[in-house]
Short mmCIF file of C-alpha atoms and ligand atoms in Angstrom, two decimals:
data_model
loop_
_atom_site.label_atom_id
_atom_site.label_comp_id
_atom_site.label_asym_id
_atom_site.label_seq_id
_atom_site.Cartn_x
_atom_site.Cartn_y
_atom_site.Cartn_z
CA UNK A 1 -104.60 39.55 -94.46
CA UNK A 2 -101.23 40.87 -93.33
CA UNK A 3 -102.80 41.93 -90.06
CA UNK A 4 -104.11 38.44 -89.44
CA UNK A 5 -100.70 36.91 -90.19
CA UNK A 6 -98.93 39.24 -87.77
CA UNK A 7 -101.57 38.64 -85.11
CA UNK A 8 -101.23 34.90 -85.44
CA UNK A 9 -97.43 34.97 -85.26
CA UNK A 10 -97.60 37.39 -82.34
CA UNK A 11 -100.03 35.11 -80.49
CA UNK A 12 -97.86 32.06 -81.12
CA UNK A 13 -94.43 33.43 -80.29
CA UNK A 14 -94.40 36.79 -78.54
CA UNK A 15 -94.81 37.37 -74.81
CA UNK A 16 -95.57 41.09 -74.37
CA UNK A 17 -94.44 43.25 -71.42
CA UNK A 18 -97.04 44.07 -68.72
CA UNK A 19 -99.64 41.96 -70.47
CA UNK A 20 -102.18 39.28 -69.59
CA UNK A 21 -100.89 36.79 -72.16
CA UNK A 22 -104.08 34.78 -72.37
CA UNK A 23 -106.41 37.77 -72.68
CA UNK A 24 -104.24 39.28 -75.42
CA UNK A 25 -104.18 35.99 -77.31
CA UNK A 26 -107.98 36.09 -77.31
CA UNK A 27 -108.25 39.74 -78.34
CA UNK A 28 -105.29 40.02 -80.75
CA UNK A 29 -102.76 42.83 -80.77
CA UNK A 30 -102.76 46.14 -82.63
CA UNK A 31 -99.96 46.15 -85.19
CA UNK A 32 -98.32 49.58 -85.36
CA UNK A 33 -96.53 49.91 -88.67
CA UNK A 34 -95.24 53.46 -89.08
CA UNK A 35 -95.44 56.94 -87.64
CA UNK A 36 -94.75 60.60 -88.33
CA UNK A 37 -94.88 63.69 -86.16
CA UNK A 38 -97.25 62.89 -83.30
CA UNK A 39 -99.25 60.25 -85.20
CA UNK A 40 -98.89 56.48 -85.34
CA UNK A 41 -100.46 54.26 -88.02
CA UNK A 42 -101.68 50.69 -87.62
CA UNK A 43 -101.87 47.84 -90.11
CA UNK A 44 -105.60 48.41 -90.57
CA UNK A 45 -105.05 51.93 -91.87
CA UNK A 46 -105.92 53.92 -88.73
CA UNK A 47 -104.05 57.13 -88.00
CA UNK A 48 -103.89 57.71 -84.27
CA UNK A 49 -102.74 60.78 -82.32
CA UNK A 50 -100.15 59.43 -79.90
CA UNK A 51 -100.77 61.43 -76.75
CA UNK A 52 -98.40 59.13 -74.82
CA UNK A 53 -95.29 59.81 -76.97
CA UNK A 54 -94.82 56.05 -77.30
CA UNK A 55 -94.23 55.25 -73.65
CA UNK A 56 -93.43 58.75 -72.35
CA UNK A 57 -90.36 58.95 -74.56
CA UNK A 58 -90.76 60.12 -78.18
CA UNK A 59 -90.30 63.74 -77.16
CA UNK A 60 -89.16 65.06 -80.56
CA UNK A 61 -91.90 63.13 -82.34
CA UNK A 62 -91.63 60.45 -85.00
CA UNK A 63 -89.73 60.63 -88.29
CA UNK A 64 -86.86 62.90 -87.32
CA UNK A 65 -84.32 62.34 -90.10
CA UNK A 66 -81.52 64.00 -88.09
CA UNK A 67 -81.77 61.24 -85.48
CA UNK A 68 -81.84 58.54 -88.13
CA UNK A 69 -78.75 60.06 -89.73
CA UNK A 70 -76.92 60.32 -86.41
CA UNK A 71 -77.54 56.61 -85.78
CA UNK A 72 -76.58 55.58 -89.30
CA UNK A 73 -73.38 57.62 -89.39
CA UNK A 74 -72.29 56.24 -86.02
CA UNK A 75 -73.14 52.65 -86.97
CA UNK A 76 -70.88 53.06 -90.02
CA UNK A 77 -68.05 54.64 -88.07
CA UNK A 78 -68.07 52.44 -84.97
CA UNK A 79 -71.18 50.34 -84.31
CA UNK A 80 -69.98 49.04 -80.99
CA UNK A 81 -67.20 49.34 -78.55
CA UNK A 82 -67.36 49.13 -74.78
CA UNK A 83 -66.43 51.59 -72.08
CA UNK A 84 -64.78 48.98 -69.89
CA UNK A 85 -61.04 48.28 -69.52
CA UNK A 86 -59.82 51.89 -69.79
CA UNK A 87 -61.52 52.41 -73.20
CA UNK A 88 -64.12 54.83 -74.45
CA UNK A 89 -65.27 56.43 -77.72
CA UNK A 90 -66.21 59.94 -78.90
CA UNK A 91 -70.03 59.69 -78.69
CA UNK A 92 -70.00 58.54 -75.05
CA UNK A 93 -67.55 61.27 -74.04
CA UNK A 94 -69.42 63.99 -75.92
CA UNK A 95 -72.75 62.93 -74.45
CA UNK A 96 -71.33 62.83 -70.93
CA UNK A 97 -70.04 66.37 -71.37
CA UNK A 98 -73.32 67.61 -72.87
CA UNK A 99 -75.29 66.11 -69.99
CA UNK A 100 -73.13 67.72 -67.34
CA UNK A 101 -73.64 71.07 -69.04
CA UNK A 102 -77.44 70.65 -68.98
CA UNK A 103 -77.66 69.19 -65.48
CA UNK A 104 -77.71 71.33 -62.32
CA UNK A 105 -74.23 72.83 -61.64
CA UNK A 106 -73.30 70.33 -58.92
CA UNK A 107 -73.89 67.32 -61.23
CA UNK A 108 -70.90 66.76 -63.47
CA UNK A 109 -70.71 63.05 -64.10
CA UNK A 110 -72.82 60.33 -65.65
CA UNK A 111 -72.82 56.53 -65.50
CA UNK A 112 -74.48 55.12 -68.63
CA UNK A 113 -76.97 52.25 -68.75
CA UNK A 114 -79.28 50.78 -71.36
CA UNK A 115 -82.57 51.72 -69.66
CA UNK A 116 -84.27 53.43 -66.74
CA UNK A 117 -84.51 50.17 -64.83
CA UNK A 118 -80.78 49.60 -65.12
CA UNK A 119 -80.29 53.21 -64.02
CA UNK A 120 -82.18 52.48 -60.82
CA UNK A 121 -80.25 49.26 -60.22
CA UNK A 122 -77.16 51.44 -60.52
CA UNK A 123 -78.65 53.95 -58.06
CA UNK A 124 -79.24 51.29 -55.43
CA UNK A 125 -75.71 49.98 -55.69
CA UNK A 126 -74.20 53.47 -55.75
CA UNK A 127 -75.96 54.82 -52.66
CA UNK A 128 -75.08 51.79 -50.57
CA UNK A 129 -71.50 51.86 -51.84
CA UNK A 130 -71.25 55.57 -51.11
CA UNK A 131 -72.17 55.16 -47.45
CA UNK A 132 -69.89 52.14 -47.02
CA UNK A 133 -67.01 54.25 -48.34
CA UNK A 134 -68.01 57.04 -45.97
CA UNK A 135 -67.53 54.60 -43.08
CA UNK A 136 -71.27 54.26 -42.45
CA UNK A 137 -72.03 50.76 -43.74
CA UNK A 138 -75.30 50.58 -41.79
CA UNK A 139 -76.83 53.30 -43.93
CA UNK A 140 -78.52 50.87 -46.34
CA UNK A 141 -82.24 51.57 -46.16
CA UNK A 142 -83.76 53.37 -49.10
CA UNK A 143 -87.09 55.08 -48.59
CA UNK A 144 -89.32 55.15 -51.67
CA UNK A 145 -93.04 55.76 -52.14
CA UNK A 146 -96.12 53.64 -52.57
CA UNK A 147 -97.29 53.44 -56.17
CA UNK A 148 -93.97 54.78 -57.48
CA UNK A 149 -92.53 53.28 -60.66
CA UNK A 150 -88.78 52.84 -60.87
CA UNK A 151 -88.53 50.00 -63.37
CA UNK A 152 -89.04 46.30 -63.82
CA UNK A 153 -85.71 44.72 -62.91
CA UNK A 154 -85.56 43.26 -59.41
CA UNK A 155 -84.05 46.45 -57.94
CA UNK A 156 -86.38 48.62 -60.02
CA UNK A 157 -89.51 46.86 -58.85
CA UNK A 158 -88.27 46.77 -55.25
CA UNK A 159 -87.71 50.53 -55.24
CA UNK A 160 -91.04 50.99 -56.97
CA UNK A 161 -94.15 50.80 -54.87
CA UNK A 162 -96.51 48.95 -57.19
CA UNK A 163 -98.30 46.38 -55.04
CA UNK A 164 -99.23 44.01 -57.92
CA UNK A 165 -95.57 43.87 -58.99
CA UNK A 166 -94.42 43.13 -55.44
CA UNK A 167 -96.95 40.33 -55.25
CA UNK A 168 -95.23 38.45 -58.09
CA UNK A 169 -91.84 36.78 -58.13
CA UNK A 170 -90.97 36.28 -54.49
CA UNK A 171 -89.13 38.50 -52.01
CA UNK A 172 -87.94 41.90 -53.15
CA UNK A 173 -84.57 43.48 -52.35
CA UNK A 174 -84.24 43.92 -48.56
CA UNK A 175 -84.06 47.26 -46.76
CA UNK A 176 -86.37 49.27 -48.97
CA UNK A 177 -89.31 50.98 -47.25
CA UNK A 178 -92.28 52.77 -48.81
CA UNK A 179 -94.12 55.83 -47.54
CA UNK A 180 -97.37 57.34 -48.71
CA UNK A 181 -97.60 59.05 -52.08
CA UNK A 182 -98.76 62.66 -52.49
CA UNK A 183 -101.85 61.62 -54.45
CA UNK A 184 -104.42 64.10 -53.23
CA UNK A 185 -107.35 63.08 -55.47
CA UNK A 186 -106.87 59.40 -54.71
CA UNK A 187 -106.02 59.49 -51.02
CA UNK A 188 -106.33 62.96 -49.53
CA UNK A 189 -109.66 64.47 -50.43
CA UNK A 190 -110.83 64.59 -46.83
CA UNK A 191 -108.34 67.41 -46.30
CA UNK A 192 -106.92 70.30 -48.35
CA UNK A 193 -104.24 69.58 -50.96
CA UNK A 194 -101.69 71.63 -49.04
CA UNK A 195 -102.39 69.97 -45.70
CA UNK A 196 -102.20 66.60 -47.44
CA UNK A 197 -98.86 67.43 -49.08
CA UNK A 198 -97.44 68.29 -45.65
CA UNK A 199 -98.85 65.06 -44.18
CA UNK A 200 -97.02 63.06 -46.83
CA UNK A 201 -93.77 64.86 -46.06
CA UNK A 202 -94.36 64.17 -42.36
CA UNK A 203 -94.77 60.47 -43.19
CA UNK A 204 -91.30 60.54 -44.74
CA UNK A 205 -89.87 62.09 -41.60
CA UNK A 206 -91.65 59.55 -39.39
CA UNK A 207 -90.16 56.72 -41.47
CA UNK A 208 -86.64 58.17 -41.20
CA UNK A 209 -87.06 58.31 -37.43
CA UNK A 210 -88.54 54.82 -37.23
CA UNK A 211 -85.64 53.31 -39.20
CA UNK A 212 -83.05 55.58 -37.59
CA UNK A 213 -81.15 58.18 -39.59
CA UNK A 214 -77.99 56.12 -39.07
CA UNK A 215 -79.57 53.34 -41.13
CA UNK A 216 -81.07 55.36 -43.98
CA UNK A 217 -79.09 55.81 -47.20
CA UNK A 218 -81.48 57.68 -49.47
CA UNK A 219 -84.94 58.85 -50.41
CA UNK A 220 -86.00 58.22 -54.02
CA UNK A 221 -88.93 59.84 -55.81
CA UNK A 222 -90.22 60.95 -59.20
CA UNK A 223 -90.89 64.73 -59.33
CA UNK A 224 -94.33 63.89 -60.79
CA UNK A 225 -95.30 60.20 -60.63
CA UNK A 226 -95.79 58.99 -64.19
CA UNK A 227 -96.89 55.37 -64.43
CA UNK A 228 -98.66 55.72 -61.07
CA UNK A 229 -101.18 58.03 -62.77
CA UNK A 230 -99.58 61.38 -63.68
CA UNK A 231 -99.71 62.38 -60.04
CA UNK A 232 -98.76 66.04 -59.64
CA UNK A 233 -98.06 66.57 -55.95
CA UNK A 234 -99.77 69.39 -54.03
CA UNK A 235 -97.81 72.68 -54.05
CA UNK A 236 -96.79 72.14 -50.43
CA UNK A 237 -95.25 68.71 -50.95
CA UNK A 238 -91.77 69.29 -52.34
CA UNK A 239 -90.99 72.33 -50.16
CA UNK A 240 -92.04 70.29 -47.10
CA UNK A 241 -89.95 67.30 -48.22
CA UNK A 242 -86.98 69.60 -48.73
CA UNK A 243 -87.37 70.83 -45.15
CA UNK A 244 -87.43 67.25 -43.88
CA UNK A 245 -84.38 66.23 -45.90
CA UNK A 246 -82.44 69.26 -44.66
CA UNK A 247 -82.74 67.88 -41.11
CA UNK A 248 -81.12 64.51 -41.93
CA UNK A 249 -78.01 63.36 -43.68
CA UNK A 250 -79.50 61.14 -46.35
CA UNK A 251 -79.09 61.25 -50.12
CA UNK A 252 -81.82 62.47 -52.45
CA UNK A 253 -82.42 60.49 -55.64
CA UNK A 254 -84.79 62.14 -58.10
CA UNK A 255 -85.97 59.73 -60.80
CA UNK A 256 -86.03 61.87 -63.95
CA UNK A 257 -86.79 59.03 -66.39
CA UNK A 258 -90.11 60.66 -67.33
CA UNK A 259 -89.79 64.25 -66.05
CA UNK A 260 -86.29 64.83 -67.43
CA UNK A 261 -85.61 66.48 -70.79
CA UNK A 262 -88.36 69.03 -70.91
CA UNK A 263 -91.53 67.23 -69.89
CA UNK A 264 -92.27 69.73 -67.09
CA UNK A 265 -90.93 72.76 -68.97
CA UNK A 266 -87.41 72.62 -67.53
CA UNK A 267 -84.52 70.38 -68.48
CA UNK A 268 -85.20 68.37 -65.32
CA UNK A 269 -88.18 68.05 -62.98
CA UNK A 270 -85.73 68.77 -60.16
CA UNK A 271 -85.17 72.24 -61.59
CA UNK A 272 -88.93 72.88 -61.76
CA UNK A 273 -89.28 71.97 -58.06
CA UNK A 274 -85.97 73.51 -56.93
CA UNK A 275 -84.49 70.21 -55.75
CA UNK A 276 -80.79 69.43 -55.41
CA UNK A 277 -80.55 65.72 -56.02
CA UNK A 278 -77.44 63.68 -55.31
CA UNK A 279 -78.36 61.26 -58.10
CA UNK A 280 -80.72 61.49 -61.08
CA UNK A 281 -81.63 58.36 -63.07
CA UNK A 282 -82.46 59.28 -66.68
CA UNK A 283 -83.62 57.42 -69.84
CA UNK A 284 -86.57 57.72 -72.28
CA UNK A 285 -86.51 61.37 -73.51
CA UNK A 286 -82.70 61.32 -73.46
CA UNK A 287 -82.83 59.79 -76.95
CA UNK A 288 -86.51 60.54 -77.68
CA UNK A 289 -86.83 56.76 -77.54
CA UNK A 290 -85.15 56.29 -80.94
CA UNK A 291 -82.53 53.99 -79.40
CA UNK A 292 -82.38 52.58 -75.87
CA UNK A 293 -80.15 54.51 -73.49
CA UNK A 294 -80.27 55.53 -69.84
CA UNK A 295 -77.92 56.64 -67.15
CA UNK A 296 -77.42 58.10 -63.71
CA UNK A 297 -76.33 61.70 -63.33
CA UNK A 298 -74.09 61.78 -60.27
CA UNK A 299 -73.63 64.82 -58.04
CA UNK A 300 -70.17 65.89 -56.95
CA UNK A 301 -70.61 64.71 -53.36
CA UNK A 302 -71.17 61.06 -54.36
CA UNK A 303 -68.85 61.16 -57.37
CA UNK A 304 -65.90 62.45 -55.36
CA UNK A 305 -66.21 59.68 -52.77
CA UNK A 306 -66.59 56.97 -55.42
CA UNK A 307 -63.58 58.32 -57.33
CA UNK A 308 -61.24 59.19 -54.47
CA UNK A 309 -61.90 56.28 -52.15
CA UNK A 310 -63.78 53.67 -54.10
CA UNK A 311 -61.31 51.61 -56.07
CA UNK A 312 -63.02 49.56 -58.75
CA UNK A 313 -66.83 49.80 -58.86
CA UNK A 314 -67.87 46.31 -59.90
CA UNK A 315 -70.84 47.34 -61.99
CA UNK A 316 -71.65 48.00 -65.65
CA UNK A 317 -73.48 46.80 -68.72
CA UNK A 318 -72.35 45.66 -72.16
CA UNK A 319 -74.32 48.53 -73.63
CA UNK A 320 -73.31 51.23 -71.10
CA UNK A 321 -72.80 54.25 -73.37
CA UNK A 322 -73.40 52.30 -76.61
CA UNK A 323 -71.94 54.44 -79.43
CA UNK A 324 -74.99 54.58 -81.70
CA UNK A 325 -77.36 55.21 -78.78
CA UNK A 326 -75.05 57.91 -77.42
CA UNK A 327 -74.80 59.55 -80.86
CA UNK A 328 -78.59 59.65 -81.17
CA UNK A 329 -78.96 61.02 -77.64
CA UNK A 330 -76.40 63.72 -78.36
CA UNK A 331 -78.18 64.74 -81.56
CA UNK A 332 -81.50 64.69 -79.71
CA UNK A 333 -80.15 67.12 -77.10
CA UNK A 334 -78.68 69.34 -79.83
CA UNK A 335 -82.04 69.48 -81.62
CA UNK A 336 -83.87 70.23 -78.38
CA UNK A 337 -81.56 73.16 -77.76
CA UNK A 338 -81.61 74.43 -81.35
CA UNK A 339 -85.42 74.31 -81.44
CA UNK A 340 -85.91 75.71 -77.94
CA UNK A 341 -88.11 72.74 -77.03
CA UNK A 342 -87.85 73.14 -73.26
CA UNK A 343 -88.73 76.85 -73.36
CA UNK A 344 -91.58 76.06 -75.74
CA UNK A 345 -93.07 73.63 -73.23
CA UNK A 346 -92.60 76.10 -70.37
CA UNK A 347 -93.87 79.25 -72.10
CA UNK A 348 -96.14 78.15 -74.93
CA UNK A 349 -97.59 74.66 -75.34
CA UNK A 350 -97.46 73.79 -71.62
CA UNK A 351 -99.61 76.75 -70.55
CA UNK A 352 -101.83 76.22 -73.61
CA UNK A 353 -102.41 72.57 -72.72
CA UNK A 354 -103.12 73.61 -69.11
CA UNK A 355 -105.88 75.93 -70.28
CA UNK A 356 -107.46 73.53 -72.76
CA UNK A 357 -107.09 70.49 -70.49
CA UNK A 358 -108.62 72.28 -67.48
CA UNK A 359 -111.73 72.93 -69.60
CA UNK A 360 -112.41 69.18 -69.60
CA UNK A 361 -113.23 69.46 -65.88
CA UNK A 362 -116.75 70.54 -66.88
CA UNK A 363 -117.42 67.08 -68.32
CA UNK A 364 -119.75 65.10 -66.05
CA UNK A 365 -117.34 62.15 -66.01
CA UNK A 366 -114.34 64.21 -64.90
CA UNK A 367 -113.68 64.69 -61.18
CA UNK A 368 -110.37 66.45 -61.69
CA UNK A 369 -108.37 67.64 -64.69
CA UNK A 370 -104.74 68.40 -63.86
CA UNK A 371 -101.62 69.09 -65.90
CA UNK A 372 -98.10 70.41 -65.60
CA UNK A 373 -95.90 71.07 -68.61
CA UNK A 374 -96.87 68.33 -71.06
CA UNK A 375 -98.17 65.76 -68.61
CA UNK A 376 -101.85 65.56 -67.80
CA UNK A 377 -104.50 63.45 -66.10
CA UNK A 378 -108.27 63.18 -65.85
CA UNK A 379 -109.88 61.45 -62.87
CA UNK A 380 -113.04 59.65 -63.95
CA UNK A 381 -115.98 59.74 -61.55
CA UNK A 382 -119.55 58.52 -61.57
CA UNK A 383 -121.61 61.66 -62.30
CA UNK A 384 -124.54 60.38 -60.25
CA UNK A 385 -122.52 60.00 -57.02
CA UNK A 386 -119.43 62.18 -57.60
CA UNK A 387 -117.39 59.17 -56.42
CA UNK A 388 -115.28 56.58 -58.22
CA UNK A 389 -117.06 53.99 -60.35
CA UNK A 390 -117.17 50.43 -59.09
CA UNK A 391 -113.89 48.78 -60.12
CA UNK A 392 -115.79 46.00 -61.88
CA UNK A 393 -117.15 48.53 -64.40
CA UNK A 394 -113.65 49.02 -65.81
CA UNK A 395 -114.39 52.65 -66.68
CA UNK A 396 -110.76 53.59 -67.37
CA UNK A 397 -110.10 50.62 -69.63
CA UNK A 398 -113.33 51.27 -71.49
CA UNK A 399 -112.40 54.93 -72.01
CA UNK A 400 -108.90 53.96 -73.21
CA UNK A 401 -110.35 51.52 -75.76
CA UNK A 402 -112.86 54.12 -76.96
CA UNK A 403 -110.01 56.64 -77.31
CA UNK A 404 -108.15 54.22 -79.57
CA UNK A 405 -111.27 53.78 -81.68
CA UNK A 406 -111.58 57.59 -81.95
CA UNK A 407 -107.95 57.95 -83.08
CA UNK A 408 -106.31 58.88 -79.77
CA UNK A 409 -103.81 57.09 -77.57
CA UNK A 410 -104.68 58.08 -74.00
CA UNK A 411 -103.55 55.66 -71.27
CA UNK A 412 -105.60 54.52 -68.30
CA UNK A 413 -104.23 53.78 -64.85
CA UNK A 414 -107.27 52.44 -63.08
CA UNK A 415 -109.84 55.19 -63.66
CA UNK A 416 -107.21 57.88 -64.21
CA UNK A 417 -106.72 58.84 -67.85
CA UNK A 418 -103.25 60.14 -68.60
CA UNK A 419 -101.42 61.93 -71.40
CA UNK A 420 -97.79 62.78 -72.05
CA UNK A 421 -97.64 63.89 -75.70
CA UNK A 422 -94.52 64.54 -77.76
CA UNK A 423 -92.98 67.89 -76.78
CA UNK A 424 -93.19 69.04 -80.40
CA UNK A 425 -97.00 69.00 -80.32
CA UNK A 426 -98.51 72.21 -81.73
CA UNK A 427 -101.42 74.27 -80.39
CA UNK A 428 -103.63 73.00 -83.23
CA UNK A 429 -102.71 69.42 -82.34
CA UNK A 430 -103.51 70.12 -78.68
CA UNK A 431 -106.94 71.32 -79.82
CA UNK A 432 -107.38 68.06 -81.70
CA UNK A 433 -106.19 66.02 -78.70
CA UNK A 434 -108.67 67.73 -76.37
CA UNK A 435 -111.51 67.40 -78.90
CA UNK A 436 -110.84 63.67 -79.31
CA UNK A 437 -110.61 63.23 -75.54
CA UNK A 438 -113.98 64.96 -75.07
CA UNK A 439 -115.62 62.80 -77.74
CA UNK A 440 -114.22 59.71 -76.06
CA UNK A 441 -115.51 60.88 -72.67
CA UNK A 442 -118.98 61.42 -74.15
CA UNK A 443 -119.00 57.95 -75.63
CA UNK A 444 -117.64 56.45 -72.39
CA UNK A 445 -120.42 58.15 -70.43
CA UNK A 446 -123.07 56.74 -72.79
CA UNK A 447 -121.66 53.23 -72.61
CA UNK A 448 -121.25 53.31 -68.84
CA UNK A 449 -124.81 54.55 -68.35
CA UNK A 450 -126.05 51.67 -70.51
CA UNK A 451 -123.95 49.21 -68.55
CA UNK A 452 -125.06 50.49 -65.19
CA UNK A 453 -128.67 50.19 -66.30
CA UNK A 454 -128.15 46.69 -67.56
CA UNK A 455 -126.09 46.04 -64.39
CA UNK A 456 -123.76 43.79 -66.28
CA UNK A 457 -120.03 43.28 -66.23
CA UNK A 458 -118.23 45.10 -69.03
CA UNK A 459 -115.98 42.15 -69.56
CA UNK A 460 -118.81 39.93 -70.70
CA UNK A 461 -119.89 42.52 -73.24
CA UNK A 462 -116.35 43.49 -74.29
CA UNK A 463 -114.60 40.13 -74.41
CA UNK A 464 -113.21 39.24 -77.77
CA UNK A 465 -113.21 42.85 -78.97
N1 PXG B 1 -88.28 55.24 -63.71
C1 PXG B 1 -89.43 55.81 -64.12
C2 PXG B 1 -89.92 57.04 -63.42
C3 PXG B 1 -90.13 55.28 -65.21
O1 PXG B 1 -91.26 55.86 -65.62
C4 PXG B 1 -88.43 53.57 -65.38
C5 PXG B 1 -87.80 54.14 -64.31
C6 PXG B 1 -87.84 52.35 -66.01
O2 PXG B 1 -87.35 52.63 -67.26
P1 PXG B 1 -87.19 51.45 -68.36
O3 PXG B 1 -86.42 52.14 -69.45
O4 PXG B 1 -86.41 50.36 -67.76
O5 PXG B 1 -88.56 51.01 -68.76
C7 PXG B 1 -89.61 54.14 -65.86
C8 PXG B 1 -90.33 53.50 -67.01
C9 PXG B 1 -96.33 52.84 -67.98
C10 PXG B 1 -94.90 52.50 -68.11
O6 PXG B 1 -97.14 51.91 -68.02
C11 PXG B 1 -93.94 53.37 -67.64
C12 PXG B 1 -92.60 53.01 -67.73
C13 PXG B 1 -92.24 51.80 -68.31
C14 PXG B 1 -93.22 50.94 -68.78
C15 PXG B 1 -94.56 51.27 -68.67
O7 PXG B 1 -96.66 54.00 -67.82
N2 PXG B 1 -91.67 53.85 -67.20
#
């Protein structure tokens, strides 16, 4: 009864993010009511293992009283004050200091935002401002990658390389170019992963030369692409990109919104890959998603120019460094350190997941099983051909829905199944995750075989479910 009421109100009044409004109205939404550890519960009494940590963010898991207390105490003390007009407050200052301690040694300052998208808007403005202050106002082009995700604001989507997003809403921000992504399984299987990684780095260099180094401000990339499909680049990619960047004077922006705060078994993905970014947008795991907060970690090179020569930077948000969000983020970082979460991912649960996840490669539906730290992907293939399924079969969506029914949140990006579980997941919970994933794959294979035989569209069969 309660479920029906919520569904009706949701249908009547709520426009969801990244959602086909009409299709959802027909199907009805899942009402998530509470959660603990790595499990969410819905209004119909299902307990579901959340292998996506919410949306790549609930790194310490659900129900952490320490985070609730940090928020409550701060809300009592000072629920809001801004960081404009020469003011600040203790939580923002303490968090800024904690972040510069955790960041690579050359990154000592942070600009706070409310989200990852706002962080990338800040990045775009900062890199262009930096070069203007350096007396090189023509250096405005930013090179990003196809199928990257950098957020949903206008600057975020422009930096991102998601074609369906670009197709909506009119022209994107000018002077942003996209080069090919290091997605070996999707785009490079006619060559070796290492050769493909080098080709992608060469494409970056070709783009710099085409635009002219004197016009290029920055290159922006996620260490591992998240929303694009948990794309772990070939081993050769980042070293080759580093070689390219060393030949040109352009800034490196590493988007750490997903990879930051332990996901890859280091505090930042940049550390895992040995990168020295000039700027690092952060969000999500910064507060384990308990309250919204993001920011840009700024390297000394850019910070010094902005400080010494910049005058006022006309940029900021009402909630930049919000006290309660900052207090929760600070407590989150303290807990991560006290519990050795990053080392745990690197030395224990990350390698354990790698071993268990790789075993799924023997499933007939799986063309590749890859993982790094606590991020993983399965590429679904048609066992009869060894190639991708026809798009119209909707294999990924079907598998995702079956996962839900089996008590597992595993996302689909096309026919790539992805996971990014809370960093507190235990070995026993990883066993459960992998068992549920295998059951869901079995069921998906059965249903797809039936569909292929009947040669019918899944959407006819599935609609209304
Ligand atoms: N950069 C990266 C790398 C992200 O993954 C953002 C920026 C934007 O952050 P905000 O806080 O503005 O959402 C993200 C966000 C998905 C999905 O479908 C991924 C994100 C957001 C929404 C959906 O995987 N990542």
